Each structure stands twice: as C-alpha cells, then as structure tokens.
PDB file of C-alpha atoms in Angstrom:
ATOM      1  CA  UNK T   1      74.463 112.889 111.416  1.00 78.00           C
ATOM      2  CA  UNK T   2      77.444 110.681 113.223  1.00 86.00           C
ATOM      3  CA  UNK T   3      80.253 112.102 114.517  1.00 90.00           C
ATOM      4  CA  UNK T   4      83.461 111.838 116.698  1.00 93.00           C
ATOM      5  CA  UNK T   5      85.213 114.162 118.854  1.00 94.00           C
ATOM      6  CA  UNK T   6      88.500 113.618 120.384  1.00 93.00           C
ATOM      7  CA  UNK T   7      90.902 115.518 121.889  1.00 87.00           C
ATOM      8  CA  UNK T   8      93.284 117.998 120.228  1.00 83.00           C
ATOM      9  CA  UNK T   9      96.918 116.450 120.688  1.00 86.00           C
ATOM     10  CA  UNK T  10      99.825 116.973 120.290  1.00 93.00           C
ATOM     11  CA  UNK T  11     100.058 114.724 123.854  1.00 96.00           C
ATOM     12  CA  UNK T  12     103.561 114.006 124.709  1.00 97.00           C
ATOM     13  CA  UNK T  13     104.515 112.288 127.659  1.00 97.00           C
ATOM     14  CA  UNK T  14     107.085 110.728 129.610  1.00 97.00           C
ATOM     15  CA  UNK T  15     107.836 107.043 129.279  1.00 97.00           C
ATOM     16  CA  UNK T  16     105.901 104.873 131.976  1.00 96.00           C
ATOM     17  CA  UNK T  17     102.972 107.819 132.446  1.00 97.00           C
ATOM     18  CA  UNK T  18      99.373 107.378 132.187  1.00 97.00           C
ATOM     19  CA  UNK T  19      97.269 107.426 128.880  1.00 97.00           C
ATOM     20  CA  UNK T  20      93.895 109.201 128.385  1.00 97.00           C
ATOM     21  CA  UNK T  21      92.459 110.109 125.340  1.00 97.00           C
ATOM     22  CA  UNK T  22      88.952 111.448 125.321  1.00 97.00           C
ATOM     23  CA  UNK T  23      86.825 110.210 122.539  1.00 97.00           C
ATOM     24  CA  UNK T  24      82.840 110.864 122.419  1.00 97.00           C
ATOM     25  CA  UNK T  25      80.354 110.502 119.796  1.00 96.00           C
ATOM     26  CA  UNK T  26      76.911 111.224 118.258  1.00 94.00           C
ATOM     27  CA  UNK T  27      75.190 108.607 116.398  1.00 90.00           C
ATOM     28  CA  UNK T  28      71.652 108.511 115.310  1.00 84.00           C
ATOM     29  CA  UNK T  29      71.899 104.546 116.112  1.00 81.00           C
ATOM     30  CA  UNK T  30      73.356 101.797 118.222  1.00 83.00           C
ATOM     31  CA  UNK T  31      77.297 102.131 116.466  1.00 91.00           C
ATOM     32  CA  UNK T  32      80.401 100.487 117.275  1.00 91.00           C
ATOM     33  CA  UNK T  33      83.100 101.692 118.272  1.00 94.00           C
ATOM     34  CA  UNK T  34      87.006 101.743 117.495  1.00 95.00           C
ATOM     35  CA  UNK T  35      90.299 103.174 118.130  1.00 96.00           C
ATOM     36  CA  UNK T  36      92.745 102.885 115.234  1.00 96.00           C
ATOM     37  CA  UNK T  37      96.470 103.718 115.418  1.00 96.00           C
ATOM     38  CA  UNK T  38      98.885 104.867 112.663  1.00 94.00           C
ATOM     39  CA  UNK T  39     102.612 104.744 113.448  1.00 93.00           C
ATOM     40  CA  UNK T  40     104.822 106.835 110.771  1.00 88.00           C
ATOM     41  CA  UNK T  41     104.769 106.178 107.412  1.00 84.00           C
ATOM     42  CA  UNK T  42     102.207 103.486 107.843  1.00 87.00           C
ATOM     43  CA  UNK T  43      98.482 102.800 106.964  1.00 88.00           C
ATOM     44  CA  UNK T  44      95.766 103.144 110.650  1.00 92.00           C
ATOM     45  CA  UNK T  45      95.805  99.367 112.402  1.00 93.00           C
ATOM     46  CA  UNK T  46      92.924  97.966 114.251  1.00 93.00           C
ATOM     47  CA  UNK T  47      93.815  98.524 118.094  1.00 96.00           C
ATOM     48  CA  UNK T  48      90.590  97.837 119.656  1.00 96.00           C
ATOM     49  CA  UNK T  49      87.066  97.923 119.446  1.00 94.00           C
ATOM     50  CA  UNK T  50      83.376  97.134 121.325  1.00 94.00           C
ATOM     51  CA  UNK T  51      80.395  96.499 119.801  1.00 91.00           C
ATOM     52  CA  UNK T  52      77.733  97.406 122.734  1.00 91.00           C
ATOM     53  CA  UNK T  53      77.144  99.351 125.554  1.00 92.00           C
ATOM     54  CA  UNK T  54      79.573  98.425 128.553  1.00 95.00           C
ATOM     55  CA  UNK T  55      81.967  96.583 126.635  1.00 95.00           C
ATOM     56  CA  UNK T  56      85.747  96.726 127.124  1.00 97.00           C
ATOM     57  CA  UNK T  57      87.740  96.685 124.401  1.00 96.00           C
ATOM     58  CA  UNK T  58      91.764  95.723 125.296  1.00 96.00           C
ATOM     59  CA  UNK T  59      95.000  95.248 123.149  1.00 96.00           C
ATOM     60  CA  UNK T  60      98.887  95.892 123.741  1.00 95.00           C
ATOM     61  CA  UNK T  61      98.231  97.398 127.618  1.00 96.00           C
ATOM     62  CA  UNK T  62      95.420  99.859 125.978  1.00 98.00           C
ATOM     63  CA  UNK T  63      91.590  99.900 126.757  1.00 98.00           C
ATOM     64  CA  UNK T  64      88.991 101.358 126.460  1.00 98.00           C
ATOM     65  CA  UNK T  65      84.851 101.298 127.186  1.00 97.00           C
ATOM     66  CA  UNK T  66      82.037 101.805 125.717  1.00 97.00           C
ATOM     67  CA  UNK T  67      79.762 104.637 127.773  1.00 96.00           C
ATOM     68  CA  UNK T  68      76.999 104.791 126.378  1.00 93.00           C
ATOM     69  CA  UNK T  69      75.482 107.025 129.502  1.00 94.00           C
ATOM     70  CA  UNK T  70      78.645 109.722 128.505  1.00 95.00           C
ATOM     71  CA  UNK T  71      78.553 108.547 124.453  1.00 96.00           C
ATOM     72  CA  UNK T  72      82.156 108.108 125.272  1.00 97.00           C
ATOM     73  CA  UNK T  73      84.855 105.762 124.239  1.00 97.00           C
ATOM     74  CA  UNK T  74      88.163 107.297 125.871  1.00 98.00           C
ATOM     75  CA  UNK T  75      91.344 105.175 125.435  1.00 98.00           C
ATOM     76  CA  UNK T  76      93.881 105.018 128.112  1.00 98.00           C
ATOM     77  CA  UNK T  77      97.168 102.851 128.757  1.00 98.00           C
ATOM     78  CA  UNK T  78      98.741 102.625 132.659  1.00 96.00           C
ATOM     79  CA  UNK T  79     102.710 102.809 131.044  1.00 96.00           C
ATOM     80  CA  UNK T  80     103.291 104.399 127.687  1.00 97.00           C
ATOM     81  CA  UNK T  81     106.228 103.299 125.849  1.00 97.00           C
ATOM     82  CA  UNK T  82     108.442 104.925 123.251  1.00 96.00           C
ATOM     83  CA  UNK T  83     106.938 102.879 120.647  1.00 96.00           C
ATOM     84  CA  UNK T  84     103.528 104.048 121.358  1.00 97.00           C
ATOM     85  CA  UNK T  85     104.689 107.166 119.582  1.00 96.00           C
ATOM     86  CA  UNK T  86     101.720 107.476 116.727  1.00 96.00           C
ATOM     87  CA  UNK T  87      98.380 108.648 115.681  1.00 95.00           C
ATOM     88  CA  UNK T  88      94.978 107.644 117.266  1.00 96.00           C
ATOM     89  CA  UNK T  89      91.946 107.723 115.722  1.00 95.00           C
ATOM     90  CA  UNK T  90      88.664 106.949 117.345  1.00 96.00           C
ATOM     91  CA  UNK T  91      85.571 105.796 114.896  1.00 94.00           C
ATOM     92  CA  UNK T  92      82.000 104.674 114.741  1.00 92.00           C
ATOM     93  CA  UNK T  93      79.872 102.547 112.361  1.00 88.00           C
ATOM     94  CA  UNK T  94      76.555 102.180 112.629  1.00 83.00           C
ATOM     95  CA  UNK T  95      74.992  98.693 112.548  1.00 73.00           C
ATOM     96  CA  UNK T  96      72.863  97.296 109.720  1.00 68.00           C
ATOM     97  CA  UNK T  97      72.729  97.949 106.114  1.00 63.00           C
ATOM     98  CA  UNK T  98      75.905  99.676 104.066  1.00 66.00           C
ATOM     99  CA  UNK T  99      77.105 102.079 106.375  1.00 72.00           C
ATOM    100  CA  UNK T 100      80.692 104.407 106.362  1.00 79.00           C
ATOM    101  CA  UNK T 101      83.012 104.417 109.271  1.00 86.00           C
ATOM    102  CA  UNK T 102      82.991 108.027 110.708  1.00 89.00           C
ATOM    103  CA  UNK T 103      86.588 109.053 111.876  1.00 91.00           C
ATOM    104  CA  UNK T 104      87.355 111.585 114.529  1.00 92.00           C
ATOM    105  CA  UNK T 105      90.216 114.023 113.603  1.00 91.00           C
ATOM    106  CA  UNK T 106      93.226 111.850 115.471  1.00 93.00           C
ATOM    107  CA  UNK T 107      95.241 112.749 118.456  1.00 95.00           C
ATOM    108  CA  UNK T 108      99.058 112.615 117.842  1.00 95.00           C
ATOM    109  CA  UNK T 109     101.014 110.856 121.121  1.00 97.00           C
ATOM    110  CA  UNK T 110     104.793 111.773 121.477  1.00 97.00           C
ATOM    111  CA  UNK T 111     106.212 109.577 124.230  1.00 97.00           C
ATOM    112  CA  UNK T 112     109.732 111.138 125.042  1.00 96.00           C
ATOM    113  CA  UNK T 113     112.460 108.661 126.734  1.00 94.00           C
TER     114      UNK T 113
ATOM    115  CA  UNK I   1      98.411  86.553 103.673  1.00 67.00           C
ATOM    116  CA  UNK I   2      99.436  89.455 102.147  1.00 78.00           C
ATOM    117  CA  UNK I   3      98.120  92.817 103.329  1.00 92.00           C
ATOM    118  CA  UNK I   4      96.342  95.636 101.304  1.00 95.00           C
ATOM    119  CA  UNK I   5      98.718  96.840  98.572  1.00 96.00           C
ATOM    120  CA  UNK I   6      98.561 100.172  97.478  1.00 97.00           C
ATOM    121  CA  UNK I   7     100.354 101.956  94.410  1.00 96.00           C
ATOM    122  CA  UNK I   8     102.137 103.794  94.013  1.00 96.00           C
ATOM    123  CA  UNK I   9     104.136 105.194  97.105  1.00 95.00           C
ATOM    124  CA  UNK I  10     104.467 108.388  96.191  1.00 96.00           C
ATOM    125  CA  UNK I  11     103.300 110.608  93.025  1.00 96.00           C
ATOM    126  CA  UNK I  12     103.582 113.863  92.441  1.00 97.00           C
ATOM    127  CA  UNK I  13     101.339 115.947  89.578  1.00 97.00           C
ATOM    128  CA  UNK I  14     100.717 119.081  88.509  1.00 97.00           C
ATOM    129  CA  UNK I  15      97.168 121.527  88.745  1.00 97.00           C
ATOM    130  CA  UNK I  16      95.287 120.348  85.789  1.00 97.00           C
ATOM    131  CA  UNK I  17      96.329 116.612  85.426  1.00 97.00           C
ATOM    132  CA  UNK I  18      94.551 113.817  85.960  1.00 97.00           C
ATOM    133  CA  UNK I  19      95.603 110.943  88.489  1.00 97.00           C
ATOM    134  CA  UNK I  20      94.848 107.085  88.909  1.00 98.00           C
ATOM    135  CA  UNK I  21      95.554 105.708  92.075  1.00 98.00           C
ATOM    136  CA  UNK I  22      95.396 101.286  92.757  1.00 98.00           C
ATOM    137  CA  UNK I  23      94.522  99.593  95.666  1.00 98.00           C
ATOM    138  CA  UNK I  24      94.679  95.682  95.683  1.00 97.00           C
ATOM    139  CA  UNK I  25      92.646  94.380  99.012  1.00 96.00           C
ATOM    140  CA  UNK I  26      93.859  91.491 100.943  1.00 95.00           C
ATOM    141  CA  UNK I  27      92.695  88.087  99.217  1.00 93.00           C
ATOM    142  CA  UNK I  28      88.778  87.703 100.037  1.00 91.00           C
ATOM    143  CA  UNK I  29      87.803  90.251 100.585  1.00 92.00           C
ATOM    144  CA  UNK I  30      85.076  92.049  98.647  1.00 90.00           C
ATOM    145  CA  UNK I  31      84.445  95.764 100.776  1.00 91.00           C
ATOM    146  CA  UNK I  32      87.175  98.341  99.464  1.00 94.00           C
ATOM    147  CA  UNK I  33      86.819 102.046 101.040  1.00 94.00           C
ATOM    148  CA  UNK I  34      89.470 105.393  99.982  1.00 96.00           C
ATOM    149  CA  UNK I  35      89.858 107.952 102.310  1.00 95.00           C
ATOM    150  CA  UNK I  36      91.444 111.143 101.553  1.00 95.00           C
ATOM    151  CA  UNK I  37      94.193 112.298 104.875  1.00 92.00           C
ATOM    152  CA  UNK I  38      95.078 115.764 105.359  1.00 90.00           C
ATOM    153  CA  UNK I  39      96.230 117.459 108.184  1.00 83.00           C
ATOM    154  CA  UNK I  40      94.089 119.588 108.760  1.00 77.00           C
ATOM    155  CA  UNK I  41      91.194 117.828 107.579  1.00 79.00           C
ATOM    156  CA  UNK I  42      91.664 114.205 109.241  1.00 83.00           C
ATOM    157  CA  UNK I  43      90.626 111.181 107.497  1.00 88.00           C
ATOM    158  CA  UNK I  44      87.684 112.186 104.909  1.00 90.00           C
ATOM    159  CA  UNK I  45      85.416 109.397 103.570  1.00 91.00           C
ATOM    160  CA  UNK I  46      85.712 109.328  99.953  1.00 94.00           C
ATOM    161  CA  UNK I  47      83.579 106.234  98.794  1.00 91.00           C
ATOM    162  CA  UNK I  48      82.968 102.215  99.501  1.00 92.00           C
ATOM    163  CA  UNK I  49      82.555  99.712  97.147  1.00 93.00           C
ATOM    164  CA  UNK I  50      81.287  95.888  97.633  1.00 91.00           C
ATOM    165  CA  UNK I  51      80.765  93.687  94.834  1.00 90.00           C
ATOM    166  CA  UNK I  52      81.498  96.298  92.405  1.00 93.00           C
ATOM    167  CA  UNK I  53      78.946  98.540  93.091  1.00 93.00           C
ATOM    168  CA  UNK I  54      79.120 101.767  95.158  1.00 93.00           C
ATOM    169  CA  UNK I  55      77.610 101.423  97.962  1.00 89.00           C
ATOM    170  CA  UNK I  56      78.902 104.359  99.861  1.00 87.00           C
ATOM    171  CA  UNK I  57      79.992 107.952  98.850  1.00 90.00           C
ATOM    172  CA  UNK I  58      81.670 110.821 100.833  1.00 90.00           C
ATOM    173  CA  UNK I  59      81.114 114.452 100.030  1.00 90.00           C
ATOM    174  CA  UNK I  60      83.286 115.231  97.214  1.00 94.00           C
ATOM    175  CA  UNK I  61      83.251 116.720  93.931  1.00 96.00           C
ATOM    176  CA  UNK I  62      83.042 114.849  90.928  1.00 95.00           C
ATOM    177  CA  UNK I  63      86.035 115.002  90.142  1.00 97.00           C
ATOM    178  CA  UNK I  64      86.961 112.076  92.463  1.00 97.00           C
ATOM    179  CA  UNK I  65      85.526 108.678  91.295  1.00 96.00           C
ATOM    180  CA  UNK I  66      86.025 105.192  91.479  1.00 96.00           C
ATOM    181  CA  UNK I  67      85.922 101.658  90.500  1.00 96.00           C
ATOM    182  CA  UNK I  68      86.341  98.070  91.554  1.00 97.00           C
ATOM    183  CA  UNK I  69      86.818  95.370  89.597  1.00 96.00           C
ATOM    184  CA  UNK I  70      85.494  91.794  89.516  1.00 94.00           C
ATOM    185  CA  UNK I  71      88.433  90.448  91.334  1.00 93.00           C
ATOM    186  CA  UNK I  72      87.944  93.237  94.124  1.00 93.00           C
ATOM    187  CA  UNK I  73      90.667  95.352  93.542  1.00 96.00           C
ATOM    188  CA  UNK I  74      90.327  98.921  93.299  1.00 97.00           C
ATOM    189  CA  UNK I  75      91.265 102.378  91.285  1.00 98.00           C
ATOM    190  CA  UNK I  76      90.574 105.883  92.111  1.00 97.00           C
ATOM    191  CA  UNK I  77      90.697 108.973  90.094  1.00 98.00           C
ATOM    192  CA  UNK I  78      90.565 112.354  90.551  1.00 97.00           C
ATOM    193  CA  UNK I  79      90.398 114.608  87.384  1.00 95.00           C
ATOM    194  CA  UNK I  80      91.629 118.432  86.916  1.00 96.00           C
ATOM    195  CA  UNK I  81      93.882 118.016  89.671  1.00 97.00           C
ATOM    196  CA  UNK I  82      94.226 121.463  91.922  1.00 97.00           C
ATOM    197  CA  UNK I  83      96.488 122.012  94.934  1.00 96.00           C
ATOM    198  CA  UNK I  84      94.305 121.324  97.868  1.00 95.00           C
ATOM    199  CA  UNK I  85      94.222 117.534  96.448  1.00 97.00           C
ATOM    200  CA  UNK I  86      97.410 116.985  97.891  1.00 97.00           C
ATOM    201  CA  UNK I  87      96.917 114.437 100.618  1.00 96.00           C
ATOM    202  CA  UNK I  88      97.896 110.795 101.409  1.00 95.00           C
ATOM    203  CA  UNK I  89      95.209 108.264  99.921  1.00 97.00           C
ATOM    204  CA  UNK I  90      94.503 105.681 101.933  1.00 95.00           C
ATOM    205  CA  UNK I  91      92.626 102.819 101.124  1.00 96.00           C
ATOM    206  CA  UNK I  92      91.379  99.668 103.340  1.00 94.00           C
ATOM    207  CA  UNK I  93      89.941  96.528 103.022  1.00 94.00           C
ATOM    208  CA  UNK I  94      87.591  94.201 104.782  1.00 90.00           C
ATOM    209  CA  UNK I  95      85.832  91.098 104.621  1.00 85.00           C
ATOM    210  CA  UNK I  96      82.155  91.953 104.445  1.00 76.00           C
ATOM    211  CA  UNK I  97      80.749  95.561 104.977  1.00 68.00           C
ATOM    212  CA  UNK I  98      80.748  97.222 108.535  1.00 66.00           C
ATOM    213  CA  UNK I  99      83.724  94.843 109.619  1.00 76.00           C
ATOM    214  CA  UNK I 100      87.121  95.881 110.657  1.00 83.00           C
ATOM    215  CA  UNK I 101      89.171  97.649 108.027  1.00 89.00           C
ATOM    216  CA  UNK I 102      92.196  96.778 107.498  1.00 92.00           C
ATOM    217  CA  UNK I 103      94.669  99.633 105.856  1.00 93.00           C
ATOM    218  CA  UNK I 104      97.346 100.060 103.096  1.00 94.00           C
ATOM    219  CA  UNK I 105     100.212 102.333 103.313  1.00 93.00           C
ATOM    220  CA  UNK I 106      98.342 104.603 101.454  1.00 95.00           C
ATOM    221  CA  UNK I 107      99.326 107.212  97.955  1.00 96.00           C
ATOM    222  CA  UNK I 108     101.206 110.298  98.985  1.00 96.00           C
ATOM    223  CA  UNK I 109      99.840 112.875  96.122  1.00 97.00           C
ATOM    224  CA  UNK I 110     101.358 116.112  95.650  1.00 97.00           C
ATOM    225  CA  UNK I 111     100.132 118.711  93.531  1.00 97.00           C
ATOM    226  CA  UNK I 112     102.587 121.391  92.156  1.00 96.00           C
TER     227      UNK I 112
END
C-alpha cells in the first residue's frame, strides 16, 4: 500500500535557522506529492505541492522536491519565522481513478524568538 | 468565497450516544473527504464522497458513516460513541477528485 514517513518532531528552532523536514514515501504508482500546514486551532492549508519527478514545489520561503531516485519530498525553509510555528504534514495521491490522500503522521515546528 | 464550514466547534458526548457532525464545502465543489485527528494517530482517512456516492472509505468500524447531499454538503455519524472517538473531525473540500483539499476548522469531539 501508500505510505508517508516523516520525521518525529517536536523541531524547535531559533528564529532565522534553517528548515529540514524529511518526508519519503511508498507508492505503488506515479503519486503527487504535498506538504500541508496547520497553525493552532485551524484546519491543514495547502503549502505546496509537485506533481512529477524533479519538480519544485515553492510557497512563503518553503520548498521542496520531488526525488523520485530517494522517494523523498523533504521540505526546508533558509529563515524560519515565529509564525511558522505549526504542524506539517506531508501527503501523496495517486493519479487516476478515485483515489485517498495518504497523510504522514505531521512534524510539529516550534520557532522560539 | 467562503471557505469549508464545519459544525459545530466543539461537542462533547457521552460513551453510548450517538453523534452527527456537518460539513458545508466551499461553493462548487462536489469531492467532500472526513478525516478523523488524533495525536497519536495523525490524520486517519475516514471516507470520500463525489456526487453523492462513496467513492472512498478508510478502515473504520461501522459505526462511522456518512452522507452527502445533492447540494454537496456533508454529515457524518458515528453511533455507540466510546472514548477513543474523541478526536478533532476534520473535513475538506475540493473541486474534482485527486485535487487540492482545501480544510475546515474541523469538530472537536469529546467523549466522557
């Protein structure tokens, strides 16, 4: 079956460091990939995505690309800000047909001042 | 446009009861999906429907089922309530299947 792994968090880190979260996958196809965020109290937003193999996905200072040599997607961000305090969650879909997103678990990012 | 509206905020049950939870999807579009949020679970796929029709179902017990209605919005209900139910619902809504989702604040249950 599909599935996402990403690393176990709590990640905090000072304001202006570097971001990496690791994010890989097994699919039985060609998916997609995604990284959602969800700040407190709030529903996951879109932050980026790719579609195929190479791709770079990019929104608010984060990116990330799509490996498909590694099956890896990890999302990193050159200056974290306070605001980037939330959850991420990198996911898959497969293409074609009716398929379900697959989520990973979510890696919690505490950006101290 | 309004967003994907989902009530209520917060409920709170007890073992045994039965609970329907609403999701209203942002205007247009027809895929609605419910996932189930724990912490020490993550997000778990509950079920999708487009159209109406299920299209897509996690692995839960039958206690948890669904609906959608003509104009696209969405219930969920989950009979004979026990404590590990407690979880934040979240529901999301896109425009055709295996497009970006698009989230609601979600349905904090707790079971007492």
């Amino acid at each position: 079956g599909n599935s996402v792994t990403q690393m176990e968090g709590p990640v905090t880190l000072s304001e202006e460091a570097f971001l990496t979260i690791n994010c890989t996958y097994t699919a039985t196809g060609y998916p997609s990939l995604f990284w959602y965020v969800q700040y407190p109290g709030e529903g996951l937003q879109l932050l980026l995505k790719a579609t195929k193999a190479d791709d770079k996905g990019s929104n608010k200072g984060f990116e990330a690309t799509y490996r498909k040599e590694t099956t890896s997607f990890h999302l990193e961000k050159g200056s974290v800000q306070v605001s980037d305090s939330a959850v991420y969650f990198c996911a898959l879909i497969l293409s074609g047909g009716y398929q379900k997103v697959t989520f990973g678990t979510g890696t919690k990012l505490q950006v101290i001042p | 446009k309004a967003g994907v509206t989902q009530t209520p905020r917060y409920l709170i049950k007890t073992r045994g009861q039965q609970v329907t939870l609403s999701c209203s999807p942002i205007s247009g579009h027809r895929s609605v999906s419910w996932y189930q949020q724990t912490p020490g679970q993550g997000l778990q796929f509950l079920f999708e429907y487009f159209s109406e029709t299920q299209r897509n179902k996690g692995n839960f017990p039958g206690r948890f089922s669904g609906r959608q209605f003509s104009n696209s919005r969405s219930e969920m209900n989950v009979s004979t309530l026990e404590l590990g139910d407690s979880a934040l619902y979240l529901c999301a809504s896109s425009l055709e299947v295996n497009e970006k989702l698009f989230f609601g604040s979600g349905t904090q249950l707790s079971v007492l």
